[in-house]
């Protein structure tokens, strides 16, 4: 007879609420949101601290035990966002979508397009990492960003990818979305919501040109980001949605 094996700790480490948690929960309170989708969940620091009633998370490589978190109102899909929308998203719309998956423009275009299809007039969409910190951070391939910064004598592993182009795409080609880029506190993120308003005059009016924008173009056309404080962006979004109800 042998002694019983010591119990293996299966407890999930507690998540740390993030600045996104703060923004999403504030928005949810203002909008009365009941269904939340997060694309790109990783360790779940945001996902697990969002207090919306029904939560859906998508990530091909979750970095936590999803079985310990899933329940009747919280579902987790270990797959890419493309596959999720093709096979698992169902038909019920979401009130808030947080896009934080693959930080490459073409993928963010697909994620935003799908998010628009799976949301309604009372919904908000938040896109992560929309202002890169330097020219290297804006490169579409992460290892290139870090290597080239080092080659130029810089340090640090910051990488935002070329997600910033999505603001230019929204500005020129999604006239039914209003948006503000939250800047000043924590990581910049672009908040979008459906809006009927005066048509914007396209700046580039070329999908090809937008797909090739660089960090320098962003510096030259920074007004396209429509920067706002976190509070102002949330207030504007909530007011626009509230006015329609
Ligand atoms: C920056 S992390 C997400 C952080 C998380 N949203 C948070 O606030 O704590 C990005 C995640 O996106 C996931 N990812 C990469 N490609 C993806 C894709 N095609 N679809 C969905 N998620 C993806 C990665 O596996 C990674 O876990």
PDB file of C-alpha atoms and ligand atoms in Angstrom:
ATOM      1  CA  UNK A   1       0.000   0.000   0.000  1.00  0.00           C
ATOM      2  CA  UNK A   2       1.313   3.481  -0.843  1.00  0.00           C
ATOM      3  CA  UNK A   3       0.517   6.850   0.665  1.00  0.00           C
ATOM      4  CA  UNK A   4      -2.025   8.944  -1.222  1.00  0.00           C
ATOM      5  CA  UNK A   5      -0.370  11.306  -3.718  1.00  0.00           C
ATOM      6  CA  UNK A   6      -0.363  14.927  -2.545  1.00  0.00           C
ATOM      7  CA  UNK A   7      -3.239  16.913  -3.990  1.00  0.00           C
ATOM      8  CA  UNK A   8      -2.312  18.813  -7.156  1.00  0.00           C
ATOM      9  CA  UNK A   9      -3.268  22.467  -7.002  1.00  0.00           C
ATOM     10  CA  UNK A  10      -5.832  23.032  -9.751  1.00  0.00           C
ATOM     11  CA  UNK A  11      -6.943  26.465  -8.635  1.00  0.00           C
ATOM     12  CA  UNK A  12      -6.885  29.101 -11.320  1.00  0.00           C
ATOM     13  CA  UNK A  13      -4.663  32.072 -10.450  1.00  0.00           C
ATOM     14  CA  UNK A  14      -6.871  35.117  -9.901  1.00  0.00           C
ATOM     15  CA  UNK A  15      -7.066  37.453 -12.900  1.00  0.00           C
ATOM     16  CA  UNK A  16      -5.828  41.030 -12.658  1.00  0.00           C
ATOM     17  CA  UNK A  17      -8.423  43.529 -13.956  1.00  0.00           C
ATOM     18  CA  UNK A  18      -7.017  45.556 -16.851  1.00  0.00           C
ATOM     19  CA  UNK A  19      -7.680  49.025 -18.230  1.00  0.00           C
ATOM     20  CA  UNK A  20      -9.900  47.246 -20.776  1.00  0.00           C
ATOM     21  CA  UNK A  21     -11.880  45.679 -17.940  1.00  0.00           C
ATOM     22  CA  UNK A  22     -12.461  49.188 -16.619  1.00  0.00           C
ATOM     23  CA  UNK A  23     -13.562  50.488 -20.026  1.00  0.00           C
ATOM     24  CA  UNK A  24     -15.767  47.521 -20.926  1.00  0.00           C
ATOM     25  CA  UNK A  25     -17.474  47.416 -17.515  1.00  0.00           C
ATOM     26  CA  UNK A  26     -18.074  51.182 -17.623  1.00  0.00           C
ATOM     27  CA  UNK A  27     -19.563  50.892 -21.108  1.00  0.00           C
ATOM     28  CA  UNK A  28     -21.631  47.874 -20.101  1.00  0.00           C
ATOM     29  CA  UNK A  29     -23.129  49.780 -17.173  1.00  0.00           C
ATOM     30  CA  UNK A  30     -24.049  52.701 -19.450  1.00  0.00           C
ATOM     31  CA  UNK A  31     -25.473  50.526 -22.240  1.00  0.00           C
ATOM     32  CA  UNK A  32     -27.066  47.853 -20.078  1.00  0.00           C
ATOM     33  CA  UNK A  33     -25.011  45.285 -21.990  1.00  0.00           C
ATOM     34  CA  UNK A  34     -25.858  41.624 -21.473  1.00  0.00           C
ATOM     35  CA  UNK A  35     -23.744  39.814 -24.095  1.00  0.00           C
ATOM     36  CA  UNK A  36     -19.972  40.241 -24.492  1.00  0.00           C
ATOM     37  CA  UNK A  37     -17.554  38.811 -27.045  1.00  0.00           C
ATOM     38  CA  UNK A  38     -13.773  38.986 -26.656  1.00  0.00           C
ATOM     39  CA  UNK A  39     -11.582  38.054 -29.632  1.00  0.00           C
ATOM     40  CA  UNK A  40      -8.119  37.159 -28.305  1.00  0.00           C
ATOM     41  CA  UNK A  41      -8.370  36.250 -24.619  1.00  0.00           C
ATOM     42  CA  UNK A  42      -4.900  34.897 -23.727  1.00  0.00           C
ATOM     43  CA  UNK A  43      -4.733  34.590 -19.891  1.00  0.00           C
ATOM     44  CA  UNK A  44      -8.197  36.038 -19.470  1.00  0.00           C
ATOM     45  CA  UNK A  45      -7.182  39.020 -17.364  1.00  0.00           C
ATOM     46  CA  UNK A  46      -9.790  41.143 -19.126  1.00  0.00           C
ATOM     47  CA  UNK A  47     -12.280  38.413 -19.983  1.00  0.00           C
ATOM     48  CA  UNK A  48     -12.463  36.951 -16.500  1.00  0.00           C
ATOM     49  CA  UNK A  49     -12.967  40.367 -14.868  1.00  0.00           C
ATOM     50  CA  UNK A  50     -15.659  41.632 -17.230  1.00  0.00           C
ATOM     51  CA  UNK A  51     -18.912  41.532 -15.302  1.00  0.00           C
ATOM     52  CA  UNK A  52     -21.342  41.235 -18.229  1.00  0.00           C
ATOM     53  CA  UNK A  53     -23.880  38.441 -17.732  1.00  0.00           C
ATOM     54  CA  UNK A  54     -23.055  36.366 -20.827  1.00  0.00           C
ATOM     55  CA  UNK A  55     -19.447  36.159 -21.993  1.00  0.00           C
ATOM     56  CA  UNK A  56     -18.022  34.479 -25.082  1.00  0.00           C
ATOM     57  CA  UNK A  57     -14.248  34.204 -25.542  1.00  0.00           C
ATOM     58  CA  UNK A  58     -12.322  33.125 -28.639  1.00  0.00           C
ATOM     59  CA  UNK A  59      -8.627  32.308 -28.831  1.00  0.00           C
ATOM     60  CA  UNK A  60      -6.746  29.526 -30.644  1.00  0.00           C
ATOM     61  CA  UNK A  61      -4.282  29.342 -27.710  1.00  0.00           C
ATOM     62  CA  UNK A  62      -5.908  30.106 -24.364  1.00  0.00           C
ATOM     63  CA  UNK A  63      -3.321  30.393 -21.598  1.00  0.00           C
ATOM     64  CA  UNK A  64      -5.516  29.170 -18.770  1.00  0.00           C
ATOM     65  CA  UNK A  65      -7.735  26.242 -17.935  1.00  0.00           C
ATOM     66  CA  UNK A  66     -10.904  27.157 -19.824  1.00  0.00           C
ATOM     67  CA  UNK A  67     -12.855  24.299 -18.228  1.00  0.00           C
ATOM     68  CA  UNK A  68     -12.434  26.003 -14.854  1.00  0.00           C
ATOM     69  CA  UNK A  69     -14.067  29.177 -16.163  1.00  0.00           C
ATOM     70  CA  UNK A  70     -16.757  27.916 -18.568  1.00  0.00           C
ATOM     71  CA  UNK A  71     -20.310  27.628 -17.321  1.00  0.00           C
ATOM     72  CA  UNK A  72     -23.856  28.188 -18.575  1.00  0.00           C
ATOM     73  CA  UNK A  73     -23.247  31.866 -19.266  1.00  0.00           C
ATOM     74  CA  UNK A  74     -19.536  31.839 -20.102  1.00  0.00           C
ATOM     75  CA  UNK A  75     -18.351  29.980 -23.196  1.00  0.00           C
ATOM     76  CA  UNK A  76     -14.820  29.705 -24.543  1.00  0.00           C
ATOM     77  CA  UNK A  77     -13.933  28.656 -28.077  1.00  0.00           C
ATOM     78  CA  UNK A  78     -10.395  27.423 -28.753  1.00  0.00           C
ATOM     79  CA  UNK A  79     -10.213  28.486 -32.390  1.00  0.00           C
ATOM     80  CA  UNK A  80      -9.386  31.470 -34.572  1.00  0.00           C
ATOM     81  CA  UNK A  81     -11.880  34.293 -34.827  1.00  0.00           C
ATOM     82  CA  UNK A  82     -12.454  33.438 -38.512  1.00  0.00           C
ATOM     83  CA  UNK A  83     -13.456  29.910 -37.599  1.00  0.00           C
ATOM     84  CA  UNK A  84     -15.573  31.121 -34.686  1.00  0.00           C
ATOM     85  CA  UNK A  85     -17.665  33.412 -36.892  1.00  0.00           C
ATOM     86  CA  UNK A  86     -17.937  30.736 -39.582  1.00  0.00           C
ATOM     87  CA  UNK A  87     -18.932  27.870 -37.300  1.00  0.00           C
ATOM     88  CA  UNK A  88     -19.695  28.763 -33.707  1.00  0.00           C
ATOM     89  CA  UNK A  89     -21.017  32.299 -33.343  1.00  0.00           C
ATOM     90  CA  UNK A  90     -24.706  31.450 -33.662  1.00  0.00           C
ATOM     91  CA  UNK A  91     -27.067  34.243 -34.602  1.00  0.00           C
ATOM     92  CA  UNK A  92     -27.621  36.202 -31.409  1.00  0.00           C
ATOM     93  CA  UNK A  93     -26.008  39.647 -31.511  1.00  0.00           C
ATOM     94  CA  UNK A  94     -23.478  40.894 -28.960  1.00  0.00           C
ATOM     95  CA  UNK A  95     -23.784  44.164 -27.031  1.00  0.00           C
ATOM     96  CA  UNK A  96     -20.046  44.739 -26.697  1.00  0.00           C
ATOM     97  CA  UNK A  97     -17.245  43.195 -28.767  1.00  0.00           C
ATOM     98  CA  UNK A  98     -13.581  43.601 -27.833  1.00  0.00           C
ATOM     99  CA  UNK A  99     -11.218  42.932 -30.756  1.00  0.00           C
ATOM    100  CA  UNK A 100      -7.775  41.937 -29.432  1.00  0.00           C
ATOM    101  CA  UNK A 101      -6.751  38.905 -31.514  1.00  0.00           C
ATOM    102  CA  UNK A 102      -4.187  38.857 -34.312  1.00  0.00           C
ATOM    103  CA  UNK A 103      -2.814  42.406 -34.619  1.00  0.00           C
ATOM    104  CA  UNK A 104      -2.518  42.432 -38.400  1.00  0.00           C
ATOM    105  CA  UNK A 105      -4.612  44.847 -40.457  1.00  0.00           C
ATOM    106  CA  UNK A 106      -6.263  42.286 -42.762  1.00  0.00           C
ATOM    107  CA  UNK A 107      -7.325  40.169 -39.781  1.00  0.00           C
ATOM    108  CA  UNK A 108      -8.650  43.205 -37.925  1.00  0.00           C
ATOM    109  CA  UNK A 109     -10.684  44.139 -41.018  1.00  0.00           C
ATOM    110  CA  UNK A 110     -12.277  40.678 -40.953  1.00  0.00           C
ATOM    111  CA  UNK A 111     -12.803  40.815 -37.185  1.00  0.00           C
ATOM    112  CA  UNK A 112     -14.414  44.246 -37.409  1.00  0.00           C
ATOM    113  CA  UNK A 113     -16.603  43.233 -40.350  1.00  0.00           C
ATOM    114  CA  UNK A 114     -17.774  40.157 -38.485  1.00  0.00           C
ATOM    115  CA  UNK A 115     -18.245  42.191 -35.302  1.00  0.00           C
ATOM    116  CA  UNK A 116     -20.467  44.633 -37.207  1.00  0.00           C
ATOM    117  CA  UNK A 117     -22.498  41.705 -38.550  1.00  0.00           C
ATOM    118  CA  UNK A 118     -22.890  40.251 -35.025  1.00  0.00           C
ATOM    119  CA  UNK A 119     -23.875  43.497 -33.292  1.00  0.00           C
ATOM    120  CA  UNK A 120     -26.794  45.895 -33.476  1.00  0.00           C
ATOM    121  CA  UNK A 121     -27.655  49.582 -33.286  1.00  0.00           C
ATOM    122  CA  UNK A 122     -27.248  49.546 -29.496  1.00  0.00           C
ATOM    123  CA  UNK A 123     -23.847  47.836 -29.503  1.00  0.00           C
ATOM    124  CA  UNK A 124     -20.273  49.045 -29.109  1.00  0.00           C
ATOM    125  CA  UNK A 125     -17.056  47.626 -30.560  1.00  0.00           C
ATOM    126  CA  UNK A 126     -13.674  48.270 -28.930  1.00  0.00           C
ATOM    127  CA  UNK A 127     -10.470  47.662 -30.921  1.00  0.00           C
ATOM    128  CA  UNK A 128      -7.148  47.282 -29.107  1.00  0.00           C
ATOM    129  CA  UNK A 129      -3.731  48.760 -29.875  1.00  0.00           C
ATOM    130  CA  UNK A 130      -4.748  51.380 -32.444  1.00  0.00           C
ATOM    131  CA  UNK A 131      -1.853  53.814 -31.813  1.00  0.00           C
ATOM    132  CA  UNK A 132       1.633  52.327 -32.207  1.00  0.00           C
ATOM    133  CA  UNK A 133       4.327  53.882 -29.990  1.00  0.00           C
ATOM    134  CA  UNK A 134       6.959  54.180 -32.729  1.00  0.00           C
ATOM    135  CA  UNK A 135       7.715  53.236 -36.327  1.00  0.00           C
ATOM    136  CA  UNK A 136       8.862  49.750 -35.279  1.00  0.00           C
ATOM    137  CA  UNK A 137       5.786  49.076 -33.189  1.00  0.00           C
ATOM    138  CA  UNK A 138       3.632  49.689 -36.301  1.00  0.00           C
ATOM    139  CA  UNK A 139       5.236  46.919 -38.386  1.00  0.00           C
ATOM    140  CA  UNK A 140       2.867  44.042 -39.167  1.00  0.00           C
ATOM    141  CA  UNK A 141       5.310  41.312 -38.062  1.00  0.00           C
ATOM    142  CA  UNK A 142       6.236  41.295 -34.357  1.00  0.00           C
ATOM    143  CA  UNK A 143       9.735  39.844 -34.689  1.00  0.00           C
ATOM    144  CA  UNK A 144      10.601  42.448 -37.352  1.00  0.00           C
ATOM    145  CA  UNK A 145       9.486  45.217 -34.993  1.00  0.00           C
ATOM    146  CA  UNK A 146      11.729  44.038 -32.158  1.00  0.00           C
ATOM    147  CA  UNK A 147      14.728  43.175 -34.370  1.00  0.00           C
ATOM    148  CA  UNK A 148      14.680  46.452 -36.289  1.00  0.00           C
ATOM    149  CA  UNK A 149      14.283  48.539 -33.130  1.00  0.00           C
ATOM    150  CA  UNK A 150      17.305  46.767 -31.663  1.00  0.00           C
ATOM    151  CA  UNK A 151      19.299  47.273 -34.880  1.00  0.00           C
ATOM    152  CA  UNK A 152      18.574  50.996 -34.636  1.00  0.00           C
ATOM    153  CA  UNK A 153      19.884  51.054 -31.060  1.00  0.00           C
ATOM    154  CA  UNK A 154      16.483  51.045 -29.386  1.00  0.00           C
ATOM    155  CA  UNK A 155      15.203  48.734 -26.674  1.00  0.00           C
ATOM    156  CA  UNK A 156      11.944  47.139 -25.677  1.00  0.00           C
ATOM    157  CA  UNK A 157       9.555  44.581 -27.087  1.00  0.00           C
ATOM    158  CA  UNK A 158       6.549  46.805 -27.708  1.00  0.00           C
ATOM    159  CA  UNK A 159       4.480  45.810 -30.718  1.00  0.00           C
ATOM    160  CA  UNK A 160       1.084  47.117 -31.780  1.00  0.00           C
ATOM    161  CA  UNK A 161       1.092  45.798 -35.351  1.00  0.00           C
ATOM    162  CA  UNK A 162      -0.592  47.757 -38.132  1.00  0.00           C
ATOM    163  CA  UNK A 163      -3.990  47.828 -36.422  1.00  0.00           C
ATOM    164  CA  UNK A 164      -3.900  51.653 -36.633  1.00  0.00           C
ATOM    165  CA  UNK A 165      -4.959  51.409 -40.305  1.00  0.00           C
ATOM    166  CA  UNK A 166      -8.415  50.312 -39.151  1.00  0.00           C
ATOM    167  CA  UNK A 167      -9.225  53.895 -38.080  1.00  0.00           C
ATOM    168  CA  UNK A 168      -8.442  55.084 -41.616  1.00  0.00           C
ATOM    169  CA  UNK A 169     -10.609  52.306 -43.049  1.00  0.00           C
ATOM    170  CA  UNK A 170     -13.503  53.191 -40.747  1.00  0.00           C
ATOM    171  CA  UNK A 171     -13.110  56.872 -41.577  1.00  0.00           C
ATOM    172  CA  UNK A 172     -13.215  56.360 -45.347  1.00  0.00           C
ATOM    173  CA  UNK A 173     -15.250  53.166 -45.821  1.00  0.00           C
ATOM    174  CA  UNK A 174     -17.518  52.578 -42.785  1.00  0.00           C
ATOM    175  CA  UNK A 175     -19.601  55.777 -42.867  1.00  0.00           C
ATOM    176  CA  UNK A 176     -22.240  54.210 -40.617  1.00  0.00           C
ATOM    177  CA  UNK A 177     -19.778  53.973 -37.701  1.00  0.00           C
ATOM    178  CA  UNK A 178     -18.818  56.835 -35.441  1.00  0.00           C
ATOM    179  CA  UNK A 179     -15.643  56.310 -33.427  1.00  0.00           C
ATOM    180  CA  UNK A 180     -13.152  57.815 -30.981  1.00  0.00           C
ATOM    181  CA  UNK A 181      -9.670  56.598 -30.136  1.00  0.00           C
ATOM    182  CA  UNK A 182      -9.141  56.570 -26.396  1.00  0.00           C
ATOM    183  CA  UNK A 183      -5.778  58.151 -25.718  1.00  0.00           C
ATOM    184  CA  UNK A 184      -4.035  59.512 -22.657  1.00  0.00           C
ATOM    185  CA  UNK A 185      -4.707  56.840 -20.066  1.00  0.00           C
ATOM    186  CA  UNK A 186      -3.313  53.342 -20.608  1.00  0.00           C
ATOM    187  CA  UNK A 187      -3.308  51.639 -23.996  1.00  0.00           C
ATOM    188  CA  UNK A 188      -4.969  53.428 -26.910  1.00  0.00           C
ATOM    189  CA  UNK A 189      -8.107  51.686 -28.167  1.00  0.00           C
ATOM    190  CA  UNK A 190     -10.700  52.722 -30.737  1.00  0.00           C
ATOM    191  CA  UNK A 191     -14.333  52.633 -29.676  1.00  0.00           C
ATOM    192  CA  UNK A 192     -16.931  52.405 -32.489  1.00  0.00           C
ATOM    193  CA  UNK A 193     -20.701  52.532 -32.593  1.00  0.00           C
ATOM    194  CA  UNK A 194     -23.343  52.788 -35.278  1.00  0.00           C
ATOM    195  CA  UNK A 195     -24.341  56.339 -36.107  1.00  0.00           C
ATOM    196  CA  UNK A 196     -26.341  58.264 -38.623  1.00  0.00           C
ATOM    197  CA  UNK A 197     -24.589  61.526 -39.206  1.00  0.00           C
ATOM    198  CA  UNK A 198     -23.117  63.775 -41.819  1.00  0.00           C
ATOM    199  CA  UNK A 199     -21.062  61.794 -44.317  1.00  0.00           C
ATOM    200  CA  UNK A 200     -17.307  62.040 -43.802  1.00  0.00           C
ATOM    201  CA  UNK A 201     -15.178  63.107 -46.728  1.00  0.00           C
ATOM    202  CA  UNK A 202     -12.740  60.260 -47.453  1.00  0.00           C
ATOM    203  CA  UNK A 203      -9.091  61.179 -46.975  1.00  0.00           C
ATOM    204  CA  UNK A 204      -7.411  58.419 -48.990  1.00  0.00           C
ATOM    205  CA  UNK A 205     -10.432  56.826 -50.659  1.00  0.00           C
ATOM    206  CA  UNK A 206      -8.297  53.863 -51.629  1.00  0.00           C
ATOM    207  CA  UNK A 207      -8.253  50.453 -49.951  1.00  0.00           C
ATOM    208  CA  UNK A 208      -4.875  49.782 -51.483  1.00  0.00           C
ATOM    209  CA  UNK A 209      -3.409  53.035 -50.140  1.00  0.00           C
ATOM    210  CA  UNK A 210      -4.822  52.446 -46.651  1.00  0.00           C
ATOM    211  CA  UNK A 211      -3.392  48.918 -46.565  1.00  0.00           C
ATOM    212  CA  UNK A 212       0.074  50.384 -47.274  1.00  0.00           C
ATOM    213  CA  UNK A 213      -0.003  53.240 -44.735  1.00  0.00           C
ATOM    214  CA  UNK A 214       3.008  53.639 -42.480  1.00  0.00           C
ATOM    215  CA  UNK A 215       3.642  55.121 -39.077  1.00  0.00           C
ATOM    216  CA  UNK A 216       4.728  58.322 -40.845  1.00  0.00           C
ATOM    217  CA  UNK A 217       1.331  58.602 -42.548  1.00  0.00           C
ATOM    218  CA  UNK A 218      -0.246  58.245 -39.128  1.00  0.00           C
ATOM    219  CA  UNK A 219       1.866  61.153 -37.867  1.00  0.00           C
ATOM    220  CA  UNK A 220       0.801  63.253 -40.873  1.00  0.00           C
ATOM    221  CA  UNK A 221      -2.910  62.428 -40.469  1.00  0.00           C
ATOM    222  CA  UNK A 222      -3.248  61.978 -36.724  1.00  0.00           C
ATOM    223  CA  UNK A 223      -6.646  63.726 -36.740  1.00  0.00           C
ATOM    224  CA  UNK A 224      -8.145  60.612 -38.389  1.00  0.00           C
ATOM    225  CA  UNK A 225      -7.777  58.786 -35.061  1.00  0.00           C
ATOM    226  CA  UNK A 226     -10.333  61.182 -33.479  1.00  0.00           C
ATOM    227  CA  UNK A 227      -8.580  61.035 -30.114  1.00  0.00           C
ATOM    228  CA  UNK A 228     -10.602  61.491 -26.954  1.00  0.00           C
ATOM    229  CA  UNK A 229     -10.246  60.810 -23.268  1.00  0.00           C
ATOM    230  CA  UNK A 230     -11.590  57.516 -21.975  1.00  0.00           C
ATOM    231  CA  UNK A 231     -14.491  59.278 -20.269  1.00  0.00           C
ATOM    232  CA  UNK A 232     -15.402  61.411 -23.294  1.00  0.00           C
ATOM    233  CA  UNK A 233     -15.342  58.420 -25.668  1.00  0.00           C
ATOM    234  CA  UNK A 234     -17.598  56.377 -23.381  1.00  0.00           C
ATOM    235  CA  UNK A 235     -19.909  59.359 -22.813  1.00  0.00           C
ATOM    236  CA  UNK A 236     -20.245  59.999 -26.562  1.00  0.00           C
ATOM    237  CA  UNK A 237     -20.935  56.354 -27.343  1.00  0.00           C
ATOM    238  CA  UNK A 238     -23.476  56.003 -24.527  1.00  0.00           C
ATOM    239  CA  UNK A 239     -25.181  59.280 -25.455  1.00  0.00           C
ATOM    240  CA  UNK A 240     -25.493  58.310 -29.144  1.00  0.00           C
ATOM    241  CA  UNK A 241     -26.954  54.908 -28.279  1.00  0.00           C
ATOM    242  CA  UNK A 242     -29.131  56.301 -25.483  1.00  0.00           C
ATOM    243  CA  UNK A 243     -30.614  58.959 -27.778  1.00  0.00           C
ATOM    244  CA  UNK A 244     -31.978  56.258 -30.095  1.00  0.00           C
ATOM    245  CA  UNK A 245     -33.734  54.249 -27.403  1.00  0.00           C
TER     246      UNK A 245
HETATM  247  C1  LIG B   1      -2.908  40.527 -26.659  1.00  0.00           C
HETATM  248  S1  LIG B   1      -3.482  38.926 -26.408  1.00  0.00           S
HETATM  249  C2  LIG B   1      -5.119  39.170 -25.757  1.00  0.00           C
HETATM  250  C3  LIG B   1      -5.160  39.799 -24.405  1.00  0.00           C
HETATM  251  C4  LIG B   1      -6.529  39.841 -23.743  1.00  0.00           C
HETATM  252  N1  LIG B   1      -7.553  40.370 -24.617  1.00  0.00           N
HETATM  253  C5  LIG B   1      -6.528  40.639 -22.468  1.00  0.00           C
HETATM  254  O1  LIG B   1      -7.036  41.777 -22.451  1.00  0.00           O
HETATM  255  O2  LIG B   1      -5.989  40.156 -21.478  1.00  0.00           O
HETATM  256  C6  LIG B   1      -3.804  38.387 -28.040  1.00  0.00           C
HETATM  257  C7  LIG B   1      -4.379  36.987 -28.128  1.00  0.00           C
HETATM  258  O3  LIG B   1      -4.901  36.840 -29.450  1.00  0.00           O
HETATM  259  C8  LIG B   1      -4.826  35.488 -29.780  1.00  0.00           C
HETATM  260  N2  LIG B   1      -4.967  35.314 -31.223  1.00  0.00           N
HETATM  261  C9  LIG B   1      -3.996  35.271 -32.164  1.00  0.00           C
HETATM  262  N3  LIG B   1      -4.536  35.048 -33.387  1.00  0.00           N
HETATM  263  C10 LIG B   1      -5.875  34.972 -33.205  1.00  0.00           C
HETATM  264  C11 LIG B   1      -6.978  34.758 -34.069  1.00  0.00           C
HETATM  265  N4  LIG B   1      -6.799  34.573 -35.384  1.00  0.00           N
HETATM  266  N5  LIG B   1      -8.225  34.734 -33.549  1.00  0.00           N
HETATM  267  C12 LIG B   1      -8.423  34.912 -32.215  1.00  0.00           C
HETATM  268  N6  LIG B   1      -7.407  35.125 -31.346  1.00  0.00           N
HETATM  269  C13 LIG B   1      -6.162  35.156 -31.832  1.00  0.00           C
HETATM  270  C14 LIG B   1      -3.472  35.049 -29.231  1.00  0.00           C
HETATM  271  O4  LIG B   1      -3.438  33.646 -29.038  1.00  0.00           O
HETATM  272  C15 LIG B   1      -3.394  35.856 -27.931  1.00  0.00           C
HETATM  273  O5  LIG B   1      -3.762  35.058 -26.823  1.00  0.00           O
END
